[in-house]
Short mmCIF file of C-alpha atoms in Angstrom, two decimals:
data_model
loop_
_atom_site.label_atom_id
_atom_site.label_comp_id
_atom_site.label_asym_id
_atom_site.label_seq_id
_atom_site.Cartn_x
_atom_site.Cartn_y
_atom_site.Cartn_z
CA MET A 498 103.11 13.70 39.80
CA SER A 499 100.42 11.96 37.25
CA ASP A 500 101.73 8.44 36.92
CA THR A 501 100.33 5.75 38.48
CA PHE A 502 101.62 2.62 39.70
CA LYS A 503 100.79 -0.88 41.00
CA PHE A 504 102.35 -3.26 42.50
CA ASP A 505 102.25 -7.06 43.34
CA VAL A 506 103.53 -7.16 46.46
CA ILE A 507 105.12 -5.13 49.17
CA PRO A 508 107.02 -5.42 52.16
CA ALA A 509 105.72 -4.74 55.97
CA LEU A 510 106.44 -2.07 57.89
CA LYS A 511 106.49 -1.12 61.16
CA TYR A 512 106.93 1.72 63.30
CA ASN A 513 107.30 2.82 67.65
CA VAL A 514 108.78 -0.60 67.92
CA THR A 515 110.10 -0.97 71.21
CA ALA A 516 112.39 -4.38 72.27
CA THR A 517 115.26 -4.95 75.25
CA ALA A 518 118.25 -7.01 74.12
CA GLN A 519 117.56 -10.25 74.78
CA GLN A 520 115.33 -9.72 72.57
CA VAL A 521 117.03 -8.79 69.35
CA HIS A 522 119.88 -11.07 70.34
CA ASP A 523 117.44 -13.35 69.64
CA GLN A 524 115.36 -12.83 66.88
CA PRO A 525 118.11 -9.93 65.10
CA PHE A 526 115.57 -10.69 61.87
CA LEU A 527 112.64 -9.36 63.16
CA TYR A 528 114.42 -5.84 64.04
CA PHE A 529 117.11 -5.37 61.24
CA GLN A 530 116.64 -5.79 57.20
CA GLY A 531 118.92 -8.07 55.69
CA ALA A 532 118.89 -5.82 51.99
CA ASP A 533 120.78 -3.22 54.42
CA ILE A 534 122.83 -5.30 56.20
CA THR A 535 123.65 -6.74 53.46
CA TRP A 536 124.95 -3.16 51.05
CA MET A 537 126.44 -2.03 53.86
CA LEU A 538 128.98 -4.81 54.49
CA ILE A 539 129.69 -4.62 50.87
CA SER A 540 129.29 -0.72 50.78
CA SER A 541 132.23 -0.97 54.02
CA ALA A 542 134.25 -3.83 51.51
CA LEU A 543 133.88 -1.10 48.73
CA VAL A 544 135.55 1.65 50.76
CA LEU A 545 139.03 -0.48 51.64
CA LEU A 546 138.89 -2.18 48.26
CA MET A 547 139.52 2.55 48.34
CA VAL A 548 142.52 1.80 50.98
CA PRO A 549 145.27 -0.10 47.36
CA GLY A 550 143.49 2.59 45.07
CA ALA A 551 145.41 4.99 46.68
CA ALA A 552 147.87 3.19 47.17
CA LEU A 553 148.84 2.31 43.33
CA PHE A 554 147.39 6.25 41.88
CA TYR A 555 150.29 6.99 44.74
CA SER A 556 153.25 4.77 43.45
CA GLY A 557 152.60 6.04 40.00
CA THR A 558 153.04 9.50 40.91
CA THR A 559 156.41 9.03 42.49
CA GLU A 560 159.87 9.09 41.52
CA ARG A 561 160.87 5.25 40.72
CA ARG A 562 162.62 5.64 44.07
CA SER A 563 159.34 5.58 46.71
CA THR A 564 156.97 3.41 44.83
CA LEU A 565 157.36 -0.16 46.69
CA SER A 566 157.16 2.73 49.73
CA MET A 567 154.10 4.45 48.30
CA ILE A 568 152.14 1.12 48.20
CA TRP A 569 152.72 -0.53 50.60
CA LEU A 570 152.84 2.70 53.82
CA PRO A 571 148.72 3.36 52.55
CA VAL A 572 148.38 -0.24 53.47
CA MET A 573 150.73 -0.51 56.99
CA THR A 574 148.48 3.09 57.44
CA THR A 575 145.28 1.42 57.29
CA THR A 576 146.21 -1.57 59.75
CA VAL A 577 147.50 0.85 61.95
CA ILE A 578 144.51 3.30 62.27
CA GLY A 579 142.28 -0.04 62.13
CA LEU A 580 143.50 -1.27 65.21
CA GLN A 581 143.57 2.26 66.67
CA TRP A 582 139.45 2.66 65.79
CA TYR A 583 139.43 -1.17 67.34
CA LEU A 584 140.73 0.77 71.11
CA TRP A 585 139.89 4.08 71.07
CA GLY A 586 138.71 5.96 67.84
CA TYR A 587 135.87 4.82 67.65
CA SER A 588 134.86 5.49 71.04
CA ALA A 589 135.46 8.97 71.02
CA THR A 590 134.46 9.65 67.45
CA PHE A 591 130.00 8.52 67.49
CA SER A 592 129.54 7.20 71.91
CA SER A 593 128.00 9.20 74.16
CA SER A 594 129.47 12.32 75.43
CA SER A 595 127.96 15.46 76.63
CA THR A 596 130.99 17.56 74.44
CA ARG A 597 130.66 17.85 71.51
CA PHE A 598 134.39 17.20 70.14
CA TRP A 599 134.70 13.85 72.08
CA GLY A 600 132.94 11.27 72.81
CA GLY A 601 133.39 8.90 76.80
CA ARG A 602 134.37 5.88 77.22
CA ASP A 603 131.55 3.05 76.07
CA GLY A 604 132.81 1.70 73.19
CA ILE A 605 136.71 1.50 74.37
CA ALA A 606 138.28 -1.61 72.25
CA LEU A 607 134.37 -2.22 70.23
CA HIS A 608 133.03 -2.87 74.40
CA ASN A 609 129.26 -3.59 73.82
CA VAL A 610 129.29 -2.39 70.65
CA LEU A 611 126.60 -5.03 68.71
CA LEU A 612 122.77 -4.66 68.09
CA LYS A 613 122.30 -1.22 68.93
CA PRO A 614 119.89 0.36 66.42
CA VAL A 615 121.84 3.11 65.00
CA GLY A 616 122.43 5.63 61.50
CA ASN A 617 119.16 7.28 60.51
CA PRO A 618 116.59 8.62 63.33
CA SER A 619 113.88 8.78 61.89
CA GLY A 620 113.85 5.12 59.59
CA PRO A 621 115.89 1.24 59.16
CA GLN A 622 118.64 1.03 61.28
CA ILE A 623 121.28 -0.99 61.28
CA PRO A 624 123.07 -2.85 63.70
CA GLU A 625 126.02 -0.82 66.24
CA LEU A 626 128.77 -2.67 65.28
CA LEU A 627 128.05 -2.64 60.94
CA TYR A 628 127.79 1.39 61.51
CA ALA A 629 131.38 1.34 63.91
CA LEU A 630 132.91 -0.89 60.33
CA TYR A 631 132.00 1.14 58.06
CA GLN A 632 132.49 3.82 59.38
CA GLY A 633 136.11 2.66 60.30
CA MET A 634 136.89 2.25 56.69
CA PHE A 635 136.41 5.77 56.19
CA ALA A 636 138.51 6.06 58.96
CA CYS A 637 141.24 4.10 56.89
CA PHE A 638 140.34 5.45 53.94
CA THR A 639 141.45 9.14 55.61
CA ALA A 640 144.92 7.85 56.74
CA SER A 641 145.30 6.21 53.74
CA LEU A 642 145.39 9.67 51.92
CA VAL A 643 147.69 11.31 53.98
CA SER A 644 150.85 8.54 53.94
CA GLY A 645 151.05 10.21 50.38
CA ALA A 646 152.29 13.99 52.06
CA VAL A 647 155.32 11.81 53.61
CA VAL A 648 156.87 11.34 50.29
CA GLN A 649 160.14 12.49 50.46
CA LYS A 650 159.98 14.24 53.07
CA SER A 651 159.55 11.55 56.52
CA ARG A 652 160.57 8.12 57.70
CA PRO A 653 157.53 5.71 57.22
CA GLY A 654 158.18 4.51 60.71
CA THR A 655 158.33 8.04 62.44
CA PHE A 656 154.88 8.85 59.82
CA LEU A 657 152.99 5.50 61.09
CA ILE A 658 153.98 7.62 64.88
CA PHE A 659 152.69 9.94 63.78
CA ILE A 660 149.06 8.99 61.77
CA VAL A 661 147.49 7.43 65.03
CA ILE A 662 148.51 10.55 67.22
CA TRP A 663 146.53 12.69 63.91
CA SER A 664 144.29 10.35 63.55
CA THR A 665 143.22 10.37 67.57
CA CYS A 666 143.27 13.83 67.29
CA VAL A 667 142.26 15.60 64.06
CA TYR A 668 140.05 12.97 61.92
CA ASP A 669 138.08 11.86 65.10
CA PRO A 670 137.39 15.03 66.35
CA ILE A 671 136.38 17.01 63.39
CA ALA A 672 134.70 13.68 62.65
CA ARG A 673 132.98 13.42 65.89
CA TRP A 674 131.46 17.50 64.93
CA THR A 675 130.39 16.23 61.29
CA TRP A 676 128.29 12.59 62.26
CA SER A 677 128.12 12.14 65.50
CA PRO A 678 124.14 13.07 66.79
CA GLU A 679 126.20 15.00 69.61
CA GLY A 680 128.68 16.62 67.57
CA TRP A 681 128.42 20.56 66.52
CA SER A 682 128.11 20.69 62.93
CA ASN A 683 125.57 17.74 62.90
CA HIS A 684 123.30 19.66 65.47
CA TRP A 685 124.19 23.11 64.14
CA GLY A 686 122.16 21.87 60.86
CA THR A 687 125.63 20.81 58.18
CA LEU A 688 125.05 18.89 55.24
CA ASP A 689 127.84 16.75 55.21
CA PHE A 690 126.44 13.57 53.18
CA ALA A 691 130.12 11.72 53.23
CA GLY A 692 132.38 13.03 54.03
CA GLY A 693 133.33 17.11 51.65
CA THR A 694 134.68 17.78 55.32
CA PRO A 695 136.19 15.10 58.12
CA VAL A 696 137.90 12.58 55.34
CA HIS A 697 138.47 15.95 52.48
CA ILE A 698 139.39 19.10 53.23
CA CYS A 699 141.03 17.01 57.06
CA SER A 700 142.93 15.31 54.91
CA GLY A 701 143.81 18.16 52.39
CA ALA A 702 144.91 20.12 55.21
CA SER A 703 146.74 17.73 57.22
CA ALA A 704 149.06 16.86 53.83
CA ALA A 705 149.28 20.24 53.01
CA ALA A 706 150.67 21.57 56.47
CA TYR A 707 153.13 18.05 57.21
CA SER A 708 154.91 19.65 54.03
CA VAL A 709 154.73 23.20 54.86
CA PHE A 710 156.59 22.48 57.94
CA HIS A 711 158.66 20.20 55.61
CA ARG A 712 159.35 22.84 54.07
CA LEU A 713 160.81 25.38 56.92
CA ARG A 714 162.18 21.74 58.22
CA ILE A 715 164.72 22.16 55.46
CA TRP A 716 165.06 25.76 55.35
CA ARG A 717 166.35 25.32 58.78
CA ILE A 718 168.65 22.38 58.15
CA ARG A 719 170.65 23.92 55.60
CA ASN A 720 171.31 26.85 57.73
CA ARG A 721 172.50 25.51 59.87
CA GLN A 722 174.91 24.08 57.74
CA GLY A 723 175.62 27.16 56.90
CA GLY A 724 173.83 26.64 53.19
CA ASN A 725 177.54 25.73 51.79
CA ARG A 726 175.90 21.15 51.84
CA GLN A 727 176.17 20.13 48.59
CA GLY A 728 173.02 18.41 47.70
CA VAL A 729 170.67 19.57 49.19
CA THR A 730 169.23 21.69 45.97
CA SER A 731 168.31 18.52 45.11
CA ILE A 732 165.62 17.59 47.43
CA GLN A 733 163.33 18.05 44.79
CA ILE A 734 159.70 16.70 45.98
CA GLN A 735 158.44 18.50 43.31
CA ARG A 736 156.27 15.91 40.07
CA THR A 737 158.82 15.59 38.40
CA GLY A 738 157.22 12.81 36.10
CA HIS A 739 155.17 9.68 36.09
CA HIS A 740 156.60 6.97 36.68
CA ASN A 741 153.55 4.17 35.90
CA VAL A 742 150.53 5.84 34.31
CA THR A 743 149.18 1.51 34.55
CA ASN A 744 149.97 2.21 38.50
CA VAL A 745 147.71 5.19 37.82
CA VAL A 746 144.76 4.04 35.60
CA LEU A 747 144.89 0.78 37.92
CA GLY A 748 144.20 3.43 40.83
CA THR A 749 141.55 5.37 39.81
CA ALA A 750 139.66 2.51 38.84
CA PHE A 751 139.61 0.97 42.06
CA LEU A 752 138.89 4.68 43.42
CA TRP A 753 135.79 5.62 41.43
CA ILE A 754 134.71 1.37 41.66
CA GLY A 755 134.74 1.95 46.05
CA TRP A 756 133.45 5.34 45.32
CA PHE A 757 130.35 3.18 45.28
CA GLY A 758 130.85 2.54 48.49
CA PHE A 759 131.15 5.32 50.30
CA ASN A 760 128.80 7.58 48.85
CA GLY A 761 126.11 5.00 48.39
CA GLY A 762 126.62 3.66 51.24
CA SER A 763 126.76 6.45 53.17
CA ALA A 764 122.39 6.54 53.58
CA LEU A 765 123.22 4.15 55.74
CA GLY A 766 120.39 1.38 53.52
CA SER A 767 119.25 -0.38 51.17
CA ASN A 768 117.66 2.41 49.85
CA MET A 769 116.70 5.30 46.30
CA ARG A 770 118.53 7.45 48.99
CA ALA A 771 121.70 4.85 48.33
CA VAL A 772 120.64 4.96 43.30
CA SER A 773 121.02 8.41 43.80
CA ALA A 774 123.80 9.17 45.09
CA CYS A 775 125.69 6.29 43.27
CA MET A 776 123.96 8.01 39.87
CA SER A 777 125.73 11.45 40.82
CA THR A 778 128.57 9.81 42.19
CA HIS A 779 129.56 8.17 38.34
CA ILE A 780 128.22 11.66 36.92
CA ALA A 781 130.42 13.68 39.18
CA ALA A 782 133.52 11.96 37.56
CA CYS A 783 132.76 11.24 34.50
CA ALA A 784 132.40 15.29 33.95
CA GLY A 785 135.63 15.77 35.88
CA GLY A 786 137.17 13.81 33.53
CA VAL A 787 135.61 15.73 30.52
CA THR A 788 136.76 18.41 31.78
CA ALA A 789 140.34 18.20 32.83
CA CYS A 790 140.63 16.73 29.29
CA LEU A 791 139.11 19.85 27.94
CA LEU A 792 140.86 21.91 30.45
CA GLY A 793 143.71 20.57 28.76
CA MET A 794 143.98 21.32 25.61
CA ALA A 795 142.55 24.67 26.15
CA LEU A 796 145.81 24.46 27.46
CA VAL A 797 148.27 23.41 24.66
CA TRP A 798 146.21 25.38 22.54
CA PHE A 799 146.81 28.45 24.50
CA GLN A 800 150.54 27.57 24.61
CA ALA A 801 151.01 26.47 21.18
CA ASN A 802 149.69 30.69 19.13
CA ARG A 803 150.66 32.37 22.82
CA ASP A 804 153.94 33.10 20.38
CA THR A 805 152.87 33.06 16.95
CA SER A 806 150.69 33.44 14.90
CA GLU A 807 150.33 30.47 12.95
CA PRO A 808 148.06 27.54 14.01
CA ALA A 809 149.33 25.26 16.00
CA ARG A 810 148.14 22.24 15.56
CA LEU A 811 147.38 20.42 18.86
CA SER A 812 149.17 17.19 20.38
CA THR A 813 148.04 13.98 22.48
CA ARG A 814 149.47 15.05 25.26
CA GLN A 815 145.98 17.36 25.58
CA TYR A 816 144.20 13.68 26.27
CA SER A 817 146.77 12.30 28.49
CA ILE A 818 144.89 9.58 30.42
CA ILE A 819 147.47 11.15 33.53
CA THR A 820 145.16 14.18 33.52
CA PHE A 821 141.47 12.04 32.65
CA CYS A 822 142.80 10.52 36.08
CA ASN A 823 143.33 13.45 37.94
CA GLY A 824 139.66 15.11 36.69
CA ALA A 825 138.03 12.07 37.01
CA VAL A 826 139.42 11.56 40.58
CA ALA A 827 138.38 16.38 41.67
CA GLY A 828 133.92 15.24 40.45
CA LEU A 829 134.29 13.14 42.52
CA VAL A 830 136.35 14.03 45.33
CA ALA A 831 133.81 17.16 44.92
CA ILE A 832 129.80 15.24 44.82
CA THR A 833 131.40 13.98 47.86
CA PRO A 834 128.91 15.87 51.10
CA ALA A 835 125.76 15.68 47.78
CA ALA A 836 125.70 12.90 46.47
CA GLY A 837 122.65 12.50 48.78
CA TYR A 838 121.15 15.82 49.29
CA VAL A 839 121.38 17.07 45.45
CA PRO A 840 119.06 15.86 41.60
CA VAL A 841 121.81 13.88 40.13
CA SER A 842 120.72 16.01 37.10
CA PHE A 843 123.49 18.51 38.71
CA SER A 844 126.46 16.63 39.38
CA PRO A 845 128.06 16.63 36.07
CA LEU A 846 128.75 20.75 38.36
CA PHE A 847 130.49 18.99 40.27
CA GLY A 848 132.48 16.96 38.64
CA ILE A 849 132.71 20.67 36.39
CA LEU A 850 134.57 22.90 38.65
CA GLY A 851 135.67 19.88 40.99
CA ALA A 852 138.32 20.01 37.63
CA LEU A 853 138.21 23.43 37.20
CA PHE A 854 139.59 24.27 40.49
CA CYS A 855 140.91 21.58 41.31
CA ASN A 856 143.44 22.06 38.00
CA ILE A 857 143.81 26.09 39.36
CA ALA A 858 145.50 25.14 42.89
CA LEU A 859 147.93 23.14 41.75
CA ASP A 860 150.30 25.93 41.96
CA LEU A 861 149.15 26.01 45.22
CA SER A 862 149.86 22.23 46.26
CA LYS A 863 153.43 23.47 44.71
CA TYR A 864 154.43 25.75 46.52
CA PHE A 865 153.90 23.57 49.67
CA TRP A 866 156.01 21.26 48.37
CA ASP A 867 153.00 19.56 47.44
CA SER A 868 154.30 16.24 45.80
CA LEU A 869 151.04 14.97 45.19
CA ASP A 870 148.82 17.41 44.95
CA ILE A 871 146.84 16.08 47.56
CA PHE A 872 146.06 19.34 48.82
CA ALA A 873 144.82 20.96 45.16
CA VAL A 874 142.62 17.86 44.36
CA HIS A 875 141.92 17.15 48.15
CA ALA A 876 140.83 20.06 49.94
CA ILE A 877 140.27 22.16 47.12
CA GLY A 878 137.58 19.77 45.68
CA GLY A 879 136.42 19.05 49.03
CA LEU A 880 135.63 22.38 49.76
CA VAL A 881 134.05 23.01 45.80
CA GLY A 882 131.27 20.41 46.92
CA MET A 883 130.44 22.00 50.40
CA ILE A 884 130.14 25.11 49.01
CA LEU A 885 127.73 23.62 46.24
CA THR A 886 126.16 21.39 49.11
CA GLY A 887 124.60 24.61 50.71
CA PHE A 888 123.76 25.57 46.99
CA LEU A 889 122.02 22.94 45.38
CA ALA A 890 121.06 20.86 48.61
CA SER A 891 117.04 19.92 47.16
CA ARG A 892 114.23 20.52 49.94
CA ASP A 893 112.40 17.36 48.44
CA ASP A 894 112.73 14.57 46.58
CA ILE A 895 116.08 13.38 46.53
CA PRO A 896 117.00 13.27 50.49
CA GLN A 897 113.10 11.58 50.89
CA LEU A 898 113.65 8.80 48.63
CA ASP A 899 115.32 6.82 52.08
CA GLY A 900 111.36 7.57 53.35
CA PHE A 901 112.11 9.77 55.96
CA THR A 902 114.50 12.13 55.40
CA THR A 903 113.84 16.11 55.98
CA ILE A 904 115.54 18.99 54.84
CA PRO A 905 115.83 22.74 54.40
CA GLY A 906 117.86 22.91 51.14
CA GLY A 907 119.83 25.05 50.37
CA GLY A 908 120.34 28.57 48.89
CA LEU A 909 118.30 27.45 46.07
CA SER A 910 115.71 25.81 47.60
CA GLY A 911 115.65 29.79 49.88
CA HIS A 912 116.93 28.41 52.73
CA TRP A 913 120.68 30.50 51.98
CA VAL A 914 122.02 30.34 55.30
CA GLN A 915 122.42 26.66 54.41
CA LEU A 916 125.57 28.04 52.41
CA GLY A 917 126.77 29.46 55.33
CA LYS A 918 126.70 26.34 57.19
CA GLU A 919 128.69 25.44 54.74
CA ILE A 920 131.34 27.07 54.30
CA ALA A 921 131.35 28.08 57.75
CA ASP A 922 132.61 23.84 58.49
CA ALA A 923 134.24 23.64 55.87
CA LEU A 924 136.32 26.57 56.85
CA ALA A 925 137.00 25.22 60.99
CA GLY A 926 137.52 21.71 59.28
CA LEU A 927 140.55 23.49 57.66
CA GLY A 928 141.81 25.18 59.83
CA TRP A 929 141.39 22.82 63.03
CA ALA A 930 143.44 20.44 60.66
CA PHE A 931 145.87 22.70 59.62
CA VAL A 932 146.61 23.43 63.21
CA VAL A 933 146.78 20.52 64.88
CA THR A 934 149.30 19.02 62.43
CA PHE A 935 151.33 20.71 62.07
CA ILE A 936 151.60 20.94 66.54
CA ILE A 937 152.06 17.13 66.22
CA LEU A 938 154.64 17.89 64.16
CA LEU A 939 156.36 20.70 66.45
CA VAL A 940 156.63 18.47 69.57
CA MET A 941 157.72 15.67 67.72
CA GLU A 942 159.82 17.09 66.64
CA PHE A 943 160.33 18.90 70.20
CA SER A 944 160.95 15.33 71.24
CA MET A 945 163.26 14.08 68.67
CA HIS A 946 165.45 16.44 69.40
CA LEU A 947 165.18 15.30 73.33
CA MET A 948 165.65 10.94 72.72
CA ARG A 949 169.05 12.64 70.85
CA GLY A 950 170.00 15.25 73.17
CA LYS A 951 173.55 13.30 73.74
CA THR A 952 174.23 13.70 70.23
CA ASP A 953 175.57 16.26 68.20
CA PRO A 954 173.11 18.17 66.68
CA GLN A 955 175.29 18.38 63.89
CA GLU A 956 175.49 14.72 62.85
CA TYR A 957 171.54 13.99 63.84
CA ILE A 958 171.41 17.07 60.54
CA VAL A 959 174.04 15.31 58.68
CA ALA A 960 171.06 12.19 58.82
CA ASP A 961 168.23 14.10 58.00
CA LEU A 962 169.54 14.85 55.06
CA ASP A 963 171.65 12.33 53.81
CA PHE A 964 168.18 10.53 54.31
CA ILE A 965 165.96 13.15 51.70
CA ASP A 966 169.27 13.68 49.72
CA GLU A 967 168.65 9.72 49.04
CA ALA A 968 164.70 10.36 48.10
CA THR A 969 163.78 7.31 50.22
CA VAL A 970 160.46 7.53 52.07
#
């Protein structure tokens, strides 16, 4: 770079400073940058804004009977997981321990979590309590994504019990191995900036497991009823239409805005790396929305002209706002693991490929009975993002924008082994989330059988069918 810039004033920096806990307590402004604290507080609020965004998005894409439940359940899930994170979730994920999958006892109920410097190991750090707040919002949002899998499948009370166990056994271990300095994936050198594996692949795979388990459960109930029960065939958890398009648009807007804190805040400070991450996030979302619309236009044209030699006039369905919203969210998901590692010039590729592959995977979600396409959008979008990160991660320019981060780069920088690490981490997260989620559901089902041991099995099977037939969540 040959350009020369002149600065009239620059901030003074000090390196390798040692201080006691009491000194930090007495004068925290000497050890933490106010701009970093401000940005991380704003980012935490932005991530929390994504919860009502997901609630509105889910409510707009479900049947009318489930609308209120899909608004309520993600918010209720957030409150439950907020308490779980306070009591033991943060400790299990980030406290010091000899294992790479589970934390120690430090930090239970956020005990002694206050002013310890954490985050960036070689640059400006933030107070541990602020870090716990920010990461807690990630835990809440991930659980709220999984709540979309419950629509027309289970009762809210049962799901809330499930989600506490799920967060403890699925999210916390994956988040630890991804972000904790002691996690095996982090220690191995996997690059996941803002949660491609612990947030999106984890939630998508868990939603798929929830849906597969429900499908097997319905098959078992139908067999117990001899296949003659009327109404069982009405269990249609496939999407039959969009109840409220306005909710979908508002939900997408909340998600889009919140994603700036989701990705930009993962720089853990107010710096140019956060700016680059925010810009990449926005461009990827734009590219994903446009790609989805163009793909819809192509499909409409192909279907209209498949059986006739006359060119058909394209209808306005090709520009469906729902199609755009799905594509934009797919682009946001795909850029998540890469936002702080790739140049902005590569960000449209994440939106394009994310929207393309997520659209292809929609049929797979339908096969799973994943009514809200959580697997297609989040798991597949996260996989696309992780693979592209391994290929496109920059060695020099973007990571160093925070002033201290250095990485070996991805395949484009000559470090092809990074691509293998990204794929291995993504598949490990997908496999762990799916298998452990399925095991949790099996254990809960078995426990319910034990609690109903004195009840005629036919009675609770009929009760379950009545509940499911009503499509009430």
